[in-house]
Short mmCIF file of C-alpha atoms in Angstrom, two decimals:
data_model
loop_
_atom_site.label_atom_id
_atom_site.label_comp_id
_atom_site.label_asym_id
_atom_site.label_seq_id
_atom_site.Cartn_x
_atom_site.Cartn_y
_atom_site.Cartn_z
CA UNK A 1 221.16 26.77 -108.80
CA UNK A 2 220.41 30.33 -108.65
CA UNK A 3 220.07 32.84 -106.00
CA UNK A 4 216.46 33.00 -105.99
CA UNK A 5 215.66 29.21 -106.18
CA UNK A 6 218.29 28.49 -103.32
CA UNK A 7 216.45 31.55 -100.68
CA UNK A 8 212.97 30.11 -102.33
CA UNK A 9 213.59 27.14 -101.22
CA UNK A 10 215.47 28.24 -98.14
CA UNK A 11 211.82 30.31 -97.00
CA UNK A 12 209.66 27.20 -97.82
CA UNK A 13 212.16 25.26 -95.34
CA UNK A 14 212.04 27.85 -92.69
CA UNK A 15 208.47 28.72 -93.15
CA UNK A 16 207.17 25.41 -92.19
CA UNK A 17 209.06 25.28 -88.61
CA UNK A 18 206.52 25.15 -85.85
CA UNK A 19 206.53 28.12 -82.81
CA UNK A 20 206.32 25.69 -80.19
CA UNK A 21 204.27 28.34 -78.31
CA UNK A 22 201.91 28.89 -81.00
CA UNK A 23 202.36 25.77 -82.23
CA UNK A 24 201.96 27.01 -86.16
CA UNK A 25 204.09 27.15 -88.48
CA UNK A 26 206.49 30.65 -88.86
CA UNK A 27 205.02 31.05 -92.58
CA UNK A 28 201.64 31.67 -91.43
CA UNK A 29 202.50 33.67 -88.47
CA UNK A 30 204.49 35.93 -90.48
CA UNK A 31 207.47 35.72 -88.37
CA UNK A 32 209.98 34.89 -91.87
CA UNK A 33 210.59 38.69 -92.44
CA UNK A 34 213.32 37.89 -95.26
CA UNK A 35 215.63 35.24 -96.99
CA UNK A 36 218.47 35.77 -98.86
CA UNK A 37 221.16 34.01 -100.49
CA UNK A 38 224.54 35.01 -102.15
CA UNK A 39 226.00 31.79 -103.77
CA UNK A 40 225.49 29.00 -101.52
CA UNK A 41 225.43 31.40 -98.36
CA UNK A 42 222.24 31.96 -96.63
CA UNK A 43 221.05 34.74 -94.41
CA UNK A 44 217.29 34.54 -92.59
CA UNK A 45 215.73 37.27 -90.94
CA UNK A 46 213.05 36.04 -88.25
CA UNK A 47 210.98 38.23 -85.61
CA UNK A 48 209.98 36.86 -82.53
CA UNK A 49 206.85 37.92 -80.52
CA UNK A 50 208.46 39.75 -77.90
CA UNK A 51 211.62 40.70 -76.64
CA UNK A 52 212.90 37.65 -74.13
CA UNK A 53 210.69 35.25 -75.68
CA UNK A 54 211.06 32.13 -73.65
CA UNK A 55 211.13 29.78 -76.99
CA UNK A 56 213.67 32.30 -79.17
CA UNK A 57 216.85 29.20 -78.27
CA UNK A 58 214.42 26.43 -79.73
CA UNK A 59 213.26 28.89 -82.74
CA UNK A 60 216.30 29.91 -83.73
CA UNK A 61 217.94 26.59 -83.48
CA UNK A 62 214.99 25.02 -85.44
CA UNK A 63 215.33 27.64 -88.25
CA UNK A 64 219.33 27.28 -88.38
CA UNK A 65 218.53 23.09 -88.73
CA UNK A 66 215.96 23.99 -91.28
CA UNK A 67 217.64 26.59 -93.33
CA UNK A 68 221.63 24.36 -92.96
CA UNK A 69 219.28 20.73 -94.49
CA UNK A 70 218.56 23.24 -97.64
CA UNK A 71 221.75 25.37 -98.00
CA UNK A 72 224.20 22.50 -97.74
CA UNK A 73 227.67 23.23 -97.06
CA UNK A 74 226.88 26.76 -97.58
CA UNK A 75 226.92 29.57 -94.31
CA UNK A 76 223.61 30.04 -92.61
CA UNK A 77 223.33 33.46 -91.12
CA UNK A 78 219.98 33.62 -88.92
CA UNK A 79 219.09 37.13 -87.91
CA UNK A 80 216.69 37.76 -84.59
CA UNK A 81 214.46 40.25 -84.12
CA UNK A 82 211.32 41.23 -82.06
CA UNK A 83 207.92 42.05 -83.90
CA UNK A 84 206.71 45.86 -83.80
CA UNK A 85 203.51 46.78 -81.73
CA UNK A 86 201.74 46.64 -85.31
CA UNK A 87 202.98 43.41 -86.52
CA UNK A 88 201.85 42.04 -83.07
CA UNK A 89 198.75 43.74 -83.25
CA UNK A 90 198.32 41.60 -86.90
CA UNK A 91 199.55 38.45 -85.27
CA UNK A 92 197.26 38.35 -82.10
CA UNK A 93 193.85 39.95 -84.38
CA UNK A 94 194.57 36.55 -86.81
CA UNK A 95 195.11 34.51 -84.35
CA UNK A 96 191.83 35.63 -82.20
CA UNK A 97 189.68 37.35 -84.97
CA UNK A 98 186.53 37.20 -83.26
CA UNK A 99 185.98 39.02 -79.57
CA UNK A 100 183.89 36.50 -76.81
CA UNK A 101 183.87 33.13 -75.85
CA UNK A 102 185.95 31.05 -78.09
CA UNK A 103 184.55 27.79 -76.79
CA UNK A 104 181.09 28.52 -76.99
CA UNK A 105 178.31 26.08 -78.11
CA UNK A 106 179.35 26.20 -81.82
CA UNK A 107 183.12 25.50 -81.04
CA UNK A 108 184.18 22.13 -81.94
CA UNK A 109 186.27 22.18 -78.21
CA UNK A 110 184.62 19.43 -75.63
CA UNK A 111 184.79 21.39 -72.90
CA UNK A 112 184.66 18.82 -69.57
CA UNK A 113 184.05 20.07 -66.21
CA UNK A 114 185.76 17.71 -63.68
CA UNK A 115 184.09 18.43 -60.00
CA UNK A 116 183.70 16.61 -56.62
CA UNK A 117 180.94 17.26 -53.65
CA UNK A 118 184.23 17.48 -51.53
CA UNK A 119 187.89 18.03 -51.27
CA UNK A 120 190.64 15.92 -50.94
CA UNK A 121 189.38 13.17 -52.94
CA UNK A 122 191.58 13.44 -55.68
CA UNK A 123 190.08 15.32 -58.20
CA UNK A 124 192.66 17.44 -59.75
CA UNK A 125 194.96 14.60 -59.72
CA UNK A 126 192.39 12.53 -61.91
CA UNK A 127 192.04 15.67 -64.42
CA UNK A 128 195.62 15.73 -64.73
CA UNK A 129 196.23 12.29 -65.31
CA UNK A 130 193.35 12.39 -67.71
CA UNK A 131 194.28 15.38 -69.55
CA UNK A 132 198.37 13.79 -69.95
CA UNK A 133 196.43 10.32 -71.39
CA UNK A 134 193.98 12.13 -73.70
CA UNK A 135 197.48 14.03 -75.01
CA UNK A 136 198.87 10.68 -75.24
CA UNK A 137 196.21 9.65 -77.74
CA UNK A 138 196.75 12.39 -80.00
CA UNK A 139 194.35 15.01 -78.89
CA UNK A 140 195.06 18.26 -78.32
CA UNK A 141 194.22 19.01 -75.13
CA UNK A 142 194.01 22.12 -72.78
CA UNK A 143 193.55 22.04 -69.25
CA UNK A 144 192.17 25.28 -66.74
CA UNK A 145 192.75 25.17 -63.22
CA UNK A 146 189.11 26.76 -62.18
CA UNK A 147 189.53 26.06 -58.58
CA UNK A 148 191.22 29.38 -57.87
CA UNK A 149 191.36 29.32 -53.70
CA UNK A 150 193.02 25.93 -54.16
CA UNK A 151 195.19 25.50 -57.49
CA UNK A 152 197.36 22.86 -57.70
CA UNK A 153 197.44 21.81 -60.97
CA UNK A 154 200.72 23.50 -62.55
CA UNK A 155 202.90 21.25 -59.88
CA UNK A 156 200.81 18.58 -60.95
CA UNK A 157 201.87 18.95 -64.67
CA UNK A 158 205.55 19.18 -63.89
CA UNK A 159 205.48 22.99 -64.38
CA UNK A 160 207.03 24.14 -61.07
CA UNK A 161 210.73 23.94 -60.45
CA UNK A 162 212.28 24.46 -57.62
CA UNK A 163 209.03 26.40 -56.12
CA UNK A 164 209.07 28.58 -59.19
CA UNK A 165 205.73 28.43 -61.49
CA UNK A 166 205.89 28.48 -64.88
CA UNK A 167 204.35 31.49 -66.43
CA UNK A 168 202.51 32.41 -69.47
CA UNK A 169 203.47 34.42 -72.20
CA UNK A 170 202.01 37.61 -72.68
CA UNK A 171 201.33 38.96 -76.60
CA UNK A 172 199.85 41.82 -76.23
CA UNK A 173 196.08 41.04 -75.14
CA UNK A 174 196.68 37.07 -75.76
CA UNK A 175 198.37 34.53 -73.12
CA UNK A 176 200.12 31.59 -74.30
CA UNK A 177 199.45 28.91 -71.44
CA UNK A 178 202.71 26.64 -70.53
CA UNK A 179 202.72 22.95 -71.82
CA UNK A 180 203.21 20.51 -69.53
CA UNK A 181 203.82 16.88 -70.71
CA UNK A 182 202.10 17.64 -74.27
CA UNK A 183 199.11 19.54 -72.12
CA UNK A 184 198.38 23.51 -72.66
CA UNK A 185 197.64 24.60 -68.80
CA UNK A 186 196.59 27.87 -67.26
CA UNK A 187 196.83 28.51 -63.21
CA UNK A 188 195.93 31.37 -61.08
CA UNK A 189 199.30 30.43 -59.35
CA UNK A 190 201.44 31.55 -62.60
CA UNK A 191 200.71 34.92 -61.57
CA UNK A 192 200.73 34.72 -57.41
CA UNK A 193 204.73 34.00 -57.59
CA UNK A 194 207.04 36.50 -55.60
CA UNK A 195 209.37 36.10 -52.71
CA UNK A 196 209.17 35.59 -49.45
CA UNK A 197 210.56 37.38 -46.70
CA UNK A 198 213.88 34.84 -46.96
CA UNK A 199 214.37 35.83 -50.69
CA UNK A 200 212.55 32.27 -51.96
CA UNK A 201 210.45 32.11 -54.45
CA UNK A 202 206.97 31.43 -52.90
CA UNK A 203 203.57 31.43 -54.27
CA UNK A 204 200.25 34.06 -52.98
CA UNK A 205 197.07 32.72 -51.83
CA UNK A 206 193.68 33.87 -53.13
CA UNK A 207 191.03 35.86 -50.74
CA UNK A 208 188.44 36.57 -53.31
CA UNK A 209 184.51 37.00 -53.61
CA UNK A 210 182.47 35.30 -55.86
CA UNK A 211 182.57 38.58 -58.55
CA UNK A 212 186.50 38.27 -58.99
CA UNK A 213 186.03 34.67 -59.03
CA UNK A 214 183.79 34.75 -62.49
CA UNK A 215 186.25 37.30 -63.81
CA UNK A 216 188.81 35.29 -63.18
CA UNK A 217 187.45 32.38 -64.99
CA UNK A 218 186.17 34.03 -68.07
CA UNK A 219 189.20 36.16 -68.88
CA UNK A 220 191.26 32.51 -68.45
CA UNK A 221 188.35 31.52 -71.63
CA UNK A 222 188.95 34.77 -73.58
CA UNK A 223 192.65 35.68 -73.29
CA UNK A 224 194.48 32.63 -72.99
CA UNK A 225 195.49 31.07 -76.51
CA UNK A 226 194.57 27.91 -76.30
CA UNK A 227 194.90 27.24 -80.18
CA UNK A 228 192.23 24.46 -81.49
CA UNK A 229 191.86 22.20 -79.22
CA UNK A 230 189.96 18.95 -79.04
CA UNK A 231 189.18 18.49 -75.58
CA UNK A 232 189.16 21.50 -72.43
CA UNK A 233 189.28 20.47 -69.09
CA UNK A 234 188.54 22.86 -66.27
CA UNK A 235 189.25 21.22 -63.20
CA UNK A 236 186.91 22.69 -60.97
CA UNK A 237 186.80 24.04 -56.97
CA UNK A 238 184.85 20.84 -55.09
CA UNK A 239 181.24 22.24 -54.09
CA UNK A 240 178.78 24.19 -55.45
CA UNK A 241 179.88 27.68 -54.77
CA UNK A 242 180.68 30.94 -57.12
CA UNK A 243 183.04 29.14 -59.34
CA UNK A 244 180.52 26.44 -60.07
CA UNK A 245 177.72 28.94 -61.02
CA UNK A 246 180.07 31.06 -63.08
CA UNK A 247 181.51 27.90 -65.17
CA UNK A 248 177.19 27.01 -65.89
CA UNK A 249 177.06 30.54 -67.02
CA UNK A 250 179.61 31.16 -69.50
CA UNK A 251 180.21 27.46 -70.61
CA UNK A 252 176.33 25.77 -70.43
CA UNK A 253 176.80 23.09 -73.21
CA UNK A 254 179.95 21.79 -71.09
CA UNK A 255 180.53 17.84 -70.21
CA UNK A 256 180.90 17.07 -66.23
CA UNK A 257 182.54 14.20 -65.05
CA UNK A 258 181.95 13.66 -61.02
CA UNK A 259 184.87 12.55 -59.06
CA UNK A 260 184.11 11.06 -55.68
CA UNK A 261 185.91 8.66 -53.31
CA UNK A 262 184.03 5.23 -51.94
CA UNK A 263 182.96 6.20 -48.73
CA UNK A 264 179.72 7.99 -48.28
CA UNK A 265 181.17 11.31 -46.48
CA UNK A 266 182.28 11.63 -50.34
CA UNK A 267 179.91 9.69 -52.53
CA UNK A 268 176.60 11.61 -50.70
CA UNK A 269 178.82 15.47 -50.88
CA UNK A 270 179.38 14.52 -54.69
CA UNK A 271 175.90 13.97 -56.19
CA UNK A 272 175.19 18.07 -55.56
CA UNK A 273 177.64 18.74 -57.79
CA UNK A 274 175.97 16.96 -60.40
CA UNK A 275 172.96 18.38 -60.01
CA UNK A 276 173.92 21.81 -59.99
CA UNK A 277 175.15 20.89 -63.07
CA UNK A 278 172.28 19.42 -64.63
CA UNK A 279 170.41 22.57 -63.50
CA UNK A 280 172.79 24.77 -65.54
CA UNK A 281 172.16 22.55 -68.56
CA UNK A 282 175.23 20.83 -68.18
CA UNK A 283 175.54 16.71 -69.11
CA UNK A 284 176.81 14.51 -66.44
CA UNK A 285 178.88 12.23 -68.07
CA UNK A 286 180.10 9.77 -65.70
CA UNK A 287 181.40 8.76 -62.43
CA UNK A 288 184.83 8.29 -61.25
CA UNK A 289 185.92 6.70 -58.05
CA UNK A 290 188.85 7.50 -56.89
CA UNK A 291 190.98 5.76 -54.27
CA UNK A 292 188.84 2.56 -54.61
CA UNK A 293 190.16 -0.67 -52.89
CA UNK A 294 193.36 -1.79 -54.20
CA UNK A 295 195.00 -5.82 -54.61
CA UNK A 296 197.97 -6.39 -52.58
CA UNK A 297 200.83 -8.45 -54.12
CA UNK A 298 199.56 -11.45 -52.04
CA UNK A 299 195.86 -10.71 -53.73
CA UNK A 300 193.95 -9.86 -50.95
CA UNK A 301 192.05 -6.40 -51.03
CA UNK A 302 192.47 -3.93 -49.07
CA UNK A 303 189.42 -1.23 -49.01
CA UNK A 304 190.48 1.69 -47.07
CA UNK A 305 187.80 3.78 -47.91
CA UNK A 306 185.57 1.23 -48.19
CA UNK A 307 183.76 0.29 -51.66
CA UNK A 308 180.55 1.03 -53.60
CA UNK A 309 180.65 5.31 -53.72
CA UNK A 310 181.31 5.72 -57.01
CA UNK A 311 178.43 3.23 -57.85
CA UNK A 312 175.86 5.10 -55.75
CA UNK A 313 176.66 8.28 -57.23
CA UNK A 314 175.84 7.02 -60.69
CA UNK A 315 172.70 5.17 -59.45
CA UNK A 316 171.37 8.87 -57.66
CA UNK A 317 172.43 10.67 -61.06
CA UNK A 318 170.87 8.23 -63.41
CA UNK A 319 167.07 8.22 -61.23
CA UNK A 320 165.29 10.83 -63.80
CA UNK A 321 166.04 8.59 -66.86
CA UNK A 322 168.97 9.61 -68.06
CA UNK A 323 172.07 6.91 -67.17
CA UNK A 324 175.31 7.90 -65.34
CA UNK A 325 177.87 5.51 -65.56
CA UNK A 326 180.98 4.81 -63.65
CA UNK A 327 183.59 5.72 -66.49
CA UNK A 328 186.40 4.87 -64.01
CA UNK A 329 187.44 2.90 -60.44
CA UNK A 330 190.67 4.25 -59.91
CA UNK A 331 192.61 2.20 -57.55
CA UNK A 332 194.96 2.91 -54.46
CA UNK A 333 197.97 3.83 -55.68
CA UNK A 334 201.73 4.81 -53.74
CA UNK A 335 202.81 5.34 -57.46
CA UNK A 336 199.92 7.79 -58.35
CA UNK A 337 201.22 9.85 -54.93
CA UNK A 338 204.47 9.94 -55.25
CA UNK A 339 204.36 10.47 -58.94
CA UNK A 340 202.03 13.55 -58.60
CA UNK A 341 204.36 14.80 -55.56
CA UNK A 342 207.18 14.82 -58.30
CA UNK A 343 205.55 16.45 -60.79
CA UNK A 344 205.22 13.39 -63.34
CA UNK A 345 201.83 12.24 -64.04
CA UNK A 346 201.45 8.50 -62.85
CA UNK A 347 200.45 7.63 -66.92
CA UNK A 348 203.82 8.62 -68.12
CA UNK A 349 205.84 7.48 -65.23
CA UNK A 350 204.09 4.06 -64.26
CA UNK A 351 202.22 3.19 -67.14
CA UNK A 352 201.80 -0.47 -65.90
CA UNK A 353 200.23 0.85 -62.52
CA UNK A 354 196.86 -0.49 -61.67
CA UNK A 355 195.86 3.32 -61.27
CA UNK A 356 197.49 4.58 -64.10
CA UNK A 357 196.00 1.30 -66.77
CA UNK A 358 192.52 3.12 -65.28
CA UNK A 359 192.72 6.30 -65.69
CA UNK A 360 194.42 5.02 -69.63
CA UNK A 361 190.75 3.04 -69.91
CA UNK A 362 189.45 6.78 -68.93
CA UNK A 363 190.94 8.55 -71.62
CA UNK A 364 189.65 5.68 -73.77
CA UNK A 365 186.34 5.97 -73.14
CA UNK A 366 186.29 9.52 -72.71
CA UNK A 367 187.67 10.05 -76.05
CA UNK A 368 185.23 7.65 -77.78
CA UNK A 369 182.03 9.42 -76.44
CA UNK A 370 180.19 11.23 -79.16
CA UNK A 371 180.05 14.92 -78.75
CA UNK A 372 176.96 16.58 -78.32
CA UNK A 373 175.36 18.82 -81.39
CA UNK A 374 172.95 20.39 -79.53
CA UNK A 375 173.66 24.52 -79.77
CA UNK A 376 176.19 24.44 -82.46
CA UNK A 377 175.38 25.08 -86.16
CA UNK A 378 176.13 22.92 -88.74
CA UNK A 379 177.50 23.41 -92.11
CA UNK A 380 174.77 22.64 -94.47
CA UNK A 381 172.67 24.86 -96.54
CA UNK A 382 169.19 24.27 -97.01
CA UNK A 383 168.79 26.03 -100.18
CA UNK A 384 171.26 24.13 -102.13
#
């Protein structure tokens, strides 16, 4: 074997190692910047995306694996580096090569809106769960926390430790969101963290008007690298307030899926937010009741909030002719709290919960709806 066969086939090794940020390979991100080999010795060069890059351990350990499976008994040598400004300015123009909204009508992204009337009944732990059992079925799957004032969706996701958020990283103009149990996730709270007056890390609150509010949500649509996703979920602020107008704006062709509880403080709140919606040109979906009566081990039910929401809701939605269904009666669940409070989705944790085999049917359904083609061209030519 010579020289240039064993770095040859050292590169092709290398090159096809995944940036578990990026979630390419290295080959097409141009990050390989040499490979050479002096008998059976090996040395790589690689350049990471920025200095402290959060994933430079797992990259450089994947590389050494990939480069010692080729070289054998031979020394692997991996150099690190950092990218320069131009080589980043390369890397984030081919990654985003066109300015605007990359999930606009033509983008092949289902973007669903996940809203409620009301808060507290649930919603943003229903878009989590979904969003961790749409991952589980193979999707790739990104997840916005719209409702700024309230966020609670990184804790949600397991992606706050000890207090302390995880954060994105930065590449030049482009964010890379977290992952979070296979799901890519952006939060207003990854950038409200500093410490309190004790020291501890503590997290900001939001005191914005509806202005900083759109801003907010369409620079989360235009800077953060999602990659190609199949589904987007924006779990949305309850109501119909600046946040709700903004998301009809910039993101018209979107899905919305209406999360209510049973009783009618909820289920009567929760039909305005479908038909602000609807009046943004926005598809209501479905219906999902949340915290519907649950079977005790002994088989009685017990109906806290009492029953039927969800199914009014859906019956108010579907009067002009076009059907709403319930997609979902999510059960009662101690396992869905305490799971959430831990930061481990219910789906992954207690997958034979009565809550968590719902929001699995969900996902199911969810994922077997046809997407709309209304807005987005298609790739046929007339004149041929």
């Amino acid at each position: 074997m010579t020289d240039h066969s064993l770095a040859d086939r050292v590169r092709d090794a290398v090159g096809r190692v995944s940036d578990p940020e990026l979630r390419r390979p290295l080959s097409e991100l141009d990050m390989v910047r040499g490979v050479t080999a002096s008998g059976s010795d090996v040395r790589v060069e690689i350049a990471l995306t920025i200095v402290g890059c959060p994933a430079a351990a797992r990259i450089e350990a994947d590389v050494r694996e990939a480069a010692e499976s080729v070289a054998g008994t031979g020394a692997v040598t991996i150099d690190v580096g950092v990218m320069t400004p131009a080589e980043r300015q390369a890397l984030t123009a081919r990654l985003r090569p066109v300015r605007g909204m990359p999930f606009g009508p033509e983008s092949l992204t289902r973007v669903i809106a996940v809203t409620s009337g009301k808060g507290g009944v649930g919603k943003s732990t229903v878009t989590a769960n979904l969003a961790v059992a749409l991952a589980q079925r193979g999707l790739s799957v990104g997840l916005l926390d719209a409702d700024v004032h309230g966020f609670s969706i990184p804790p949600l996701l397991g992606l706050a430790k000890d207090g302390v958020i995880a954060q994105p990283t930065r590449v030049d103009q482009l964010m890379l969101p977290p992952v979070g149990h296979g799901v890519k996730a952006i939060s207003i709270g990854m950038f409200l963290q500093g410490p309190d007056s004790a020291g501890n890390a503590a997290t900001g609150a939001v005191a914005w008007r509806g202005p900083m509010l759109h801003r907010t949500v369409q620079q989360f649509l235009t800077d953060v690298y999602f990659g190609d996703l199949d589904v987007l979920l924006l779990d949305m602020p309850p109501g119909t307030g600046d946040v709700a107008i903004s998301v009809g704006q910039l993101l018209p062709h979107a899905d919305v899926l209406v999360v209510t509880t049973p009783q009618a403080a909820a289920s009567d709140v929760a039909v305005r937010s479908g038909l602000v919606a609807r009046q943004t040109g926005q598809r209501v979906i479905g219906v999902v009741e949340n915290m519907a009566p649950m079977t005790l081990p002994d088989g009685t039910v017990m109906d806290l909030f009492g029953s039927g929401g969800g199914a009014s809701v859906a019956a108010t939605l579907s009067e002009d002719g076009h059907e709403v269904p319930v997609l979902a009666s999510i059960p009662l669940s101690q396992a869905l709290r305490a799971s959430s409070d831990a930061g481990d989705p219910v789906v992954v944790s207690h997958p034979e919960d009565a809550a968590s085999q719902e929001i699995a049917r969900l996902a199911e359904r969810i994922a077997s709806q046809p997407r709309r083609l209304a807005g987005r061209k298609l790739p046929l030519n007339p004149a041929r």
